[in-house]
Short mmCIF file of C-alpha atoms in Angstrom, two decimals:
data_model
loop_
_atom_site.label_atom_id
_atom_site.label_comp_id
_atom_site.label_asym_id
_atom_site.label_seq_id
_atom_site.Cartn_x
_atom_site.Cartn_y
_atom_site.Cartn_z
CA UNK F 831 3.31 259.41 -42.23
CA UNK F 832 0.90 262.30 -41.90
CA UNK F 833 1.79 264.89 -39.26
CA UNK F 834 -0.92 265.55 -36.68
CA UNK F 835 -2.64 268.88 -37.35
CA UNK F 836 -1.43 271.76 -35.18
CA UNK F 837 -3.79 272.98 -32.48
CA UNK F 838 -2.25 276.43 -32.63
CA UNK F 839 -2.10 279.41 -34.98
CA UNK F 840 1.16 281.24 -34.36
CA UNK F 841 1.89 284.73 -35.70
CA UNK F 842 4.56 287.31 -35.02
CA UNK F 843 3.61 290.87 -34.12
CA UNK F 844 6.11 293.53 -33.02
CA UNK F 845 8.56 290.96 -31.58
CA UNK F 846 5.81 289.03 -29.81
CA UNK F 847 4.67 285.48 -30.60
CA UNK F 848 0.89 285.69 -30.73
CA UNK F 849 -0.81 282.32 -30.35
CA UNK F 850 -4.45 281.57 -31.02
CA UNK F 851 -6.15 278.23 -30.61
CA UNK F 852 -7.22 276.60 -33.86
CA UNK F 853 -10.61 275.37 -32.71
CA UNK F 854 -13.02 275.91 -29.85
CA UNK F 855 -12.65 272.48 -28.34
CA UNK F 856 -8.90 272.69 -27.92
CA UNK F 857 -8.86 273.01 -24.19
CA UNK F 858 -10.70 269.78 -23.60
CA UNK F 859 -8.78 267.12 -21.78
CA UNK F 860 -7.95 265.00 -24.84
CA UNK F 861 -5.99 267.79 -26.54
CA UNK F 862 -4.41 269.61 -23.63
CA UNK F 863 -1.28 267.53 -23.46
CA UNK F 864 -0.61 268.03 -27.17
CA UNK F 865 -1.23 271.78 -26.88
CA UNK F 866 1.09 271.98 -23.86
CA UNK F 867 3.82 270.17 -25.77
CA UNK F 868 3.40 272.43 -28.80
CA UNK F 869 3.63 275.55 -26.63
CA UNK F 870 6.68 274.20 -24.77
CA UNK F 871 8.46 273.60 -28.08
CA UNK F 872 7.73 277.20 -29.04
CA UNK F 873 9.09 278.48 -25.70
CA UNK F 874 12.22 276.32 -25.98
CA UNK F 875 12.91 277.60 -29.49
CA UNK F 876 13.12 281.22 -28.34
CA UNK F 877 14.89 282.15 -25.08
CA UNK F 878 13.30 285.23 -23.49
CA UNK F 879 10.15 284.74 -25.55
CA UNK F 880 7.36 287.28 -25.38
CA UNK F 881 4.27 285.12 -25.71
CA UNK F 882 0.70 286.28 -25.98
CA UNK F 883 -2.03 283.65 -25.75
CA UNK F 884 -5.18 285.01 -27.36
CA UNK F 885 -8.27 283.26 -25.99
CA UNK F 886 -10.77 284.71 -28.45
CA UNK F 887 -11.56 281.27 -29.92
CA UNK F 888 -11.88 279.60 -26.53
CA UNK F 889 -15.28 279.07 -24.95
CA UNK F 890 -14.53 276.27 -22.53
CA UNK F 891 -11.86 275.49 -19.95
CA UNK F 892 -10.82 272.75 -17.53
CA UNK F 893 -8.57 272.40 -14.50
CA UNK F 894 -6.16 270.42 -16.68
CA UNK F 895 -5.91 273.39 -19.05
CA UNK F 896 -5.23 275.70 -16.11
CA UNK F 897 -2.49 273.30 -14.97
CA UNK F 898 -0.95 273.35 -18.45
CA UNK F 899 -0.94 277.18 -18.42
CA UNK F 900 0.70 277.28 -14.97
CA UNK F 901 3.44 274.88 -16.08
CA UNK F 902 3.98 276.93 -19.25
CA UNK F 903 4.14 280.19 -17.29
CA UNK F 904 6.84 278.76 -14.99
CA UNK F 905 8.86 277.53 -17.93
CA UNK F 906 8.66 280.94 -19.62
CA UNK F 907 9.67 282.74 -16.41
CA UNK F 908 12.63 280.37 -15.94
CA UNK F 909 13.82 281.38 -19.40
CA UNK F 910 13.44 285.10 -18.70
CA UNK F 911 10.45 285.31 -21.01
CA UNK F 912 7.05 286.76 -20.45
CA UNK F 913 3.52 285.41 -20.90
CA UNK F 914 0.34 287.44 -21.27
CA UNK F 915 -3.23 286.32 -21.89
CA UNK F 916 -5.90 288.27 -23.72
CA UNK F 917 -9.47 288.17 -25.05
CA UNK F 918 -10.74 285.88 -22.30
CA UNK F 919 -14.53 285.76 -22.35
CA UNK F 920 -16.59 286.56 -19.28
CA UNK F 921 -17.33 282.95 -18.31
CA UNK F 922 -13.75 281.82 -18.63
CA UNK F 923 -12.45 284.86 -16.77
CA UNK F 924 -14.79 283.80 -13.95
CA UNK F 925 -12.90 280.47 -13.78
CA UNK F 926 -9.63 282.40 -13.40
CA UNK F 927 -11.20 284.49 -10.63
CA UNK F 928 -12.68 281.52 -8.73
CA UNK F 929 -9.30 279.79 -8.76
CA UNK F 930 -7.52 283.11 -8.03
CA UNK F 931 -5.33 282.52 -11.07
CA UNK F 932 -6.13 286.04 -12.26
CA UNK F 933 -3.41 286.94 -9.71
CA UNK F 934 -0.88 284.57 -11.30
CA UNK F 935 -1.42 285.48 -14.95
CA UNK F 936 -1.04 288.85 -16.65
CA UNK F 937 -4.47 289.16 -18.29
CA UNK F 938 -5.43 291.90 -20.74
CA UNK F 939 -8.73 292.93 -22.26
CA UNK F 940 -7.57 292.38 -25.84
CA UNK F 941 -4.48 291.57 -27.89
CA UNK F 942 -3.80 295.20 -28.73
CA UNK F 943 -3.66 296.16 -25.04
CA UNK F 944 -1.34 293.24 -24.30
CA UNK F 945 0.99 294.12 -27.22
CA UNK F 946 1.15 297.73 -26.02
CA UNK F 947 2.34 296.58 -22.58
CA UNK F 948 4.88 294.17 -24.11
CA UNK F 949 6.34 297.01 -26.14
CA UNK F 950 5.99 299.84 -23.62
CA UNK O 1270 -25.11 254.73 -3.19
CA UNK O 1271 -28.68 255.95 -3.59
CA UNK O 1272 -29.50 259.44 -4.76
CA UNK O 1273 -29.15 261.83 -1.78
CA UNK O 1274 -32.61 262.63 -0.36
CA UNK O 1275 -32.22 266.38 -0.65
CA UNK O 1276 -31.58 266.08 -4.39
CA UNK O 1277 -35.30 265.42 -4.72
CA UNK O 1278 -35.04 262.64 -7.33
CA UNK O 1279 -35.90 258.92 -7.08
CA UNK O 1280 -33.24 256.46 -8.27
CA UNK O 1281 -35.77 254.90 -10.63
CA UNK O 1282 -35.98 258.17 -12.59
CA UNK O 1283 -32.28 258.14 -13.46
CA UNK O 1284 -30.85 256.95 -16.77
CA UNK O 1285 -27.76 254.75 -16.37
CA UNK O 1286 -24.90 254.47 -18.86
CA UNK O 1287 -21.86 252.24 -18.33
CA UNK O 1288 -18.78 252.93 -20.46
CA UNK O 1289 -15.19 251.70 -20.63
CA UNK O 1290 -12.75 253.78 -18.62
CA UNK O 1291 -11.33 256.10 -21.28
CA UNK O 1292 -11.75 259.85 -21.75
CA UNK O 1293 -13.00 259.17 -25.27
CA UNK O 1294 -15.72 256.77 -24.09
CA UNK O 1295 -16.67 259.20 -21.32
CA UNK O 1296 -17.71 261.61 -24.09
CA UNK O 1297 -20.79 259.47 -24.83
CA UNK O 1298 -22.68 260.17 -21.58
CA UNK O 1299 -21.38 263.75 -21.59
CA UNK O 1300 -22.87 264.40 -25.03
CA UNK O 1301 -26.17 262.78 -24.00
CA UNK O 1302 -26.41 265.06 -20.97
CA UNK O 1303 -25.45 268.17 -22.94
CA UNK O 1304 -28.11 267.35 -25.56
CA UNK O 1305 -30.70 266.99 -22.79
CA UNK O 1306 -29.66 270.39 -21.40
CA UNK O 1307 -30.11 272.01 -24.82
CA UNK O 1308 -33.47 270.29 -25.26
CA UNK O 1309 -34.61 271.58 -21.87
CA UNK O 1310 -33.67 275.15 -22.75
CA UNK O 1311 -30.77 275.65 -20.34
CA UNK O 1312 -28.99 278.95 -20.99
CA UNK O 1313 -25.35 279.29 -21.99
CA UNK O 1314 -24.20 280.10 -18.46
CA UNK O 1315 -25.85 277.02 -16.92
CA UNK O 1316 -24.54 274.74 -19.66
CA UNK O 1317 -21.02 276.15 -19.18
CA UNK O 1318 -21.24 275.41 -15.43
CA UNK O 1319 -22.65 271.89 -15.76
CA UNK O 1320 -20.28 270.93 -18.58
CA UNK O 1321 -17.29 272.16 -16.58
CA UNK O 1322 -18.28 270.21 -13.44
CA UNK O 1323 -19.19 267.11 -15.45
CA UNK O 1324 -15.87 267.05 -17.32
CA UNK O 1325 -13.91 267.53 -14.10
CA UNK O 1326 -15.80 264.66 -12.46
CA UNK O 1327 -15.35 262.36 -15.47
CA UNK O 1328 -11.66 263.21 -15.76
CA UNK O 1329 -11.13 262.52 -12.05
CA UNK O 1330 -12.94 259.18 -12.33
CA UNK O 1331 -10.95 258.05 -15.39
CA UNK O 1332 -7.50 259.26 -14.29
CA UNK O 1333 -7.47 259.20 -10.51
CA UNK O 1334 -10.28 256.78 -9.61
CA UNK O 1335 -9.81 254.11 -12.28
CA UNK O 1336 -6.09 254.92 -12.76
CA UNK O 1337 -6.49 255.15 -16.58
CA UNK O 1338 -7.17 251.38 -16.65
CA UNK O 1339 -9.24 250.74 -19.82
CA UNK O 1340 -10.43 247.41 -18.40
CA UNK O 1341 -12.35 249.22 -15.67
CA UNK O 1342 -15.70 250.91 -16.15
CA UNK O 1343 -17.46 254.15 -15.36
CA UNK O 1344 -21.11 254.18 -14.34
CA UNK O 1345 -22.95 257.42 -15.05
CA UNK O 1346 -26.51 258.05 -13.86
CA UNK O 1347 -28.38 261.23 -14.67
CA UNK O 1348 -31.67 263.04 -14.94
CA UNK O 1349 -32.16 266.37 -16.69
CA UNK O 1350 -35.32 268.26 -15.81
CA UNK O 1351 -36.21 271.81 -16.89
CA UNK O 1352 -34.84 273.46 -13.71
CA UNK O 1353 -32.78 270.67 -12.13
CA UNK O 1354 -30.02 268.29 -13.16
CA UNK O 1355 -28.73 265.32 -11.18
CA UNK O 1356 -25.56 263.52 -12.29
CA UNK O 1357 -23.79 260.64 -10.51
CA UNK O 1358 -20.45 259.18 -11.57
CA UNK O 1359 -18.97 256.04 -10.06
CA UNK O 1360 -15.54 254.56 -10.73
CA UNK O 1361 -14.03 251.28 -9.61
CA UNK O 1362 -11.14 252.81 -7.69
CA UNK O 1363 -10.40 252.87 -3.98
CA UNK O 1364 -11.77 256.39 -3.56
CA UNK O 1365 -10.36 259.40 -1.72
CA UNK O 1366 -11.20 261.84 1.05
CA UNK O 1367 -12.18 265.20 -0.51
CA UNK O 1368 -11.76 267.05 2.81
CA UNK O 1369 -8.05 266.20 2.81
CA UNK O 1370 -7.32 267.95 -0.50
CA UNK O 1371 -5.24 271.12 -0.11
CA UNK O 1372 -7.00 274.41 -0.87
CA UNK O 1373 -5.82 275.34 -4.39
CA UNK O 1374 -6.65 279.02 -3.80
CA UNK O 1375 -4.28 279.33 -0.82
CA UNK O 1376 -1.34 281.60 -1.66
CA UNK O 1377 1.18 278.77 -1.24
CA UNK O 1378 -0.75 276.51 -3.63
CA UNK O 1379 -1.62 279.04 -6.34
CA UNK O 1380 1.13 277.91 -8.69
CA UNK O 1381 0.63 274.16 -8.29
CA UNK O 1382 -0.48 272.71 -11.63
CA UNK O 1383 -3.00 270.27 -10.11
CA UNK O 1384 -5.81 270.18 -7.58
CA UNK O 1385 -8.48 272.53 -8.96
CA UNK O 1386 -11.03 270.06 -10.35
CA UNK O 1387 -12.95 269.32 -7.15
CA UNK O 1388 -13.09 272.98 -6.10
CA UNK O 1389 -14.46 273.93 -9.53
CA UNK O 1390 -17.16 271.24 -9.19
CA UNK O 1391 -18.20 272.73 -5.85
CA UNK O 1392 -18.08 276.26 -7.29
CA UNK O 1393 -20.22 275.53 -10.34
CA UNK O 1394 -22.82 273.06 -9.00
CA UNK O 1395 -25.49 273.67 -6.37
CA UNK O 1396 -24.56 270.63 -4.28
CA UNK O 1397 -21.90 267.90 -4.39
CA UNK O 1398 -21.88 264.69 -2.35
CA UNK O 1399 -19.38 261.85 -2.25
CA UNK O 1400 -20.12 258.35 -0.99
CA UNK O 1401 -18.18 257.20 2.07
CA UNK O 1402 -15.55 255.40 0.00
CA UNK O 1403 -15.04 258.46 -2.24
CA UNK O 1404 -15.41 256.59 -5.55
CA UNK O 1405 -18.85 257.97 -6.37
CA UNK O 1406 -19.86 261.60 -6.71
CA UNK O 1407 -23.38 263.05 -6.90
CA UNK O 1408 -23.87 266.51 -8.37
CA UNK O 1409 -26.99 268.65 -8.33
CA UNK O 1410 -27.59 271.78 -10.35
CA UNK O 1411 -30.80 273.49 -9.24
CA UNK O 1412 -31.51 276.73 -11.10
CA UNK O 1413 -34.13 277.83 -8.57
CA UNK O 1414 -31.85 277.31 -5.58
CA UNK O 1415 -28.95 279.05 -7.34
CA UNK O 1416 -31.25 282.03 -7.94
#
């Protein structure tokens, strides 16, 4: 049977798992559960994971996606890992501000800045 | 429920689409509305706002209102004008009381995974009204009022 295509592009950089989303529609409701499950598997496979979610391909967001990120963040913290977000466009950052989730997540301007903090 | 008076639109002007209660079927009216927005020259920021509110409302109707029951239906009514959009979504559920929802931006609720959809609808649209039962929502985006 054919495996469902991954929604994520995962790379390693300086001890950090850097995840990008494979297409722009990924954060729509229909895919969020699958993305959440894929990210949870990644977190479970590496205790103390340093995970950077790069949002440069993302131009839309929903409350369900925010919920998925909150659940993921808790799971990472429980496993002594660390999650950072980067490259969030202006409109999507506004959603984080309206919901005050910019206070919950560690958000960086770009991936390079986030990697520097991970490895400081 | 009729279109709220202060939305400035007559019911007869609205297009109605009825779809089965699935997120996939809910894409049909969403795409129609988004095409109308493009055709009417809405900018990226307005489309982002309307799409966000519309998807939250549709998701609420499918999951919470109609309890993911594919035998139920969603009724979507809408009108897209150059400076104003009216969208109504009705489900066949028992409804809810929006005022009773906890504030998702309160410190104690910040890390709850749910409960942000309604507040985002209010944040991104000019006006939101629910019918008394709470199973029908009316949303207005008015570019002139938003300034």
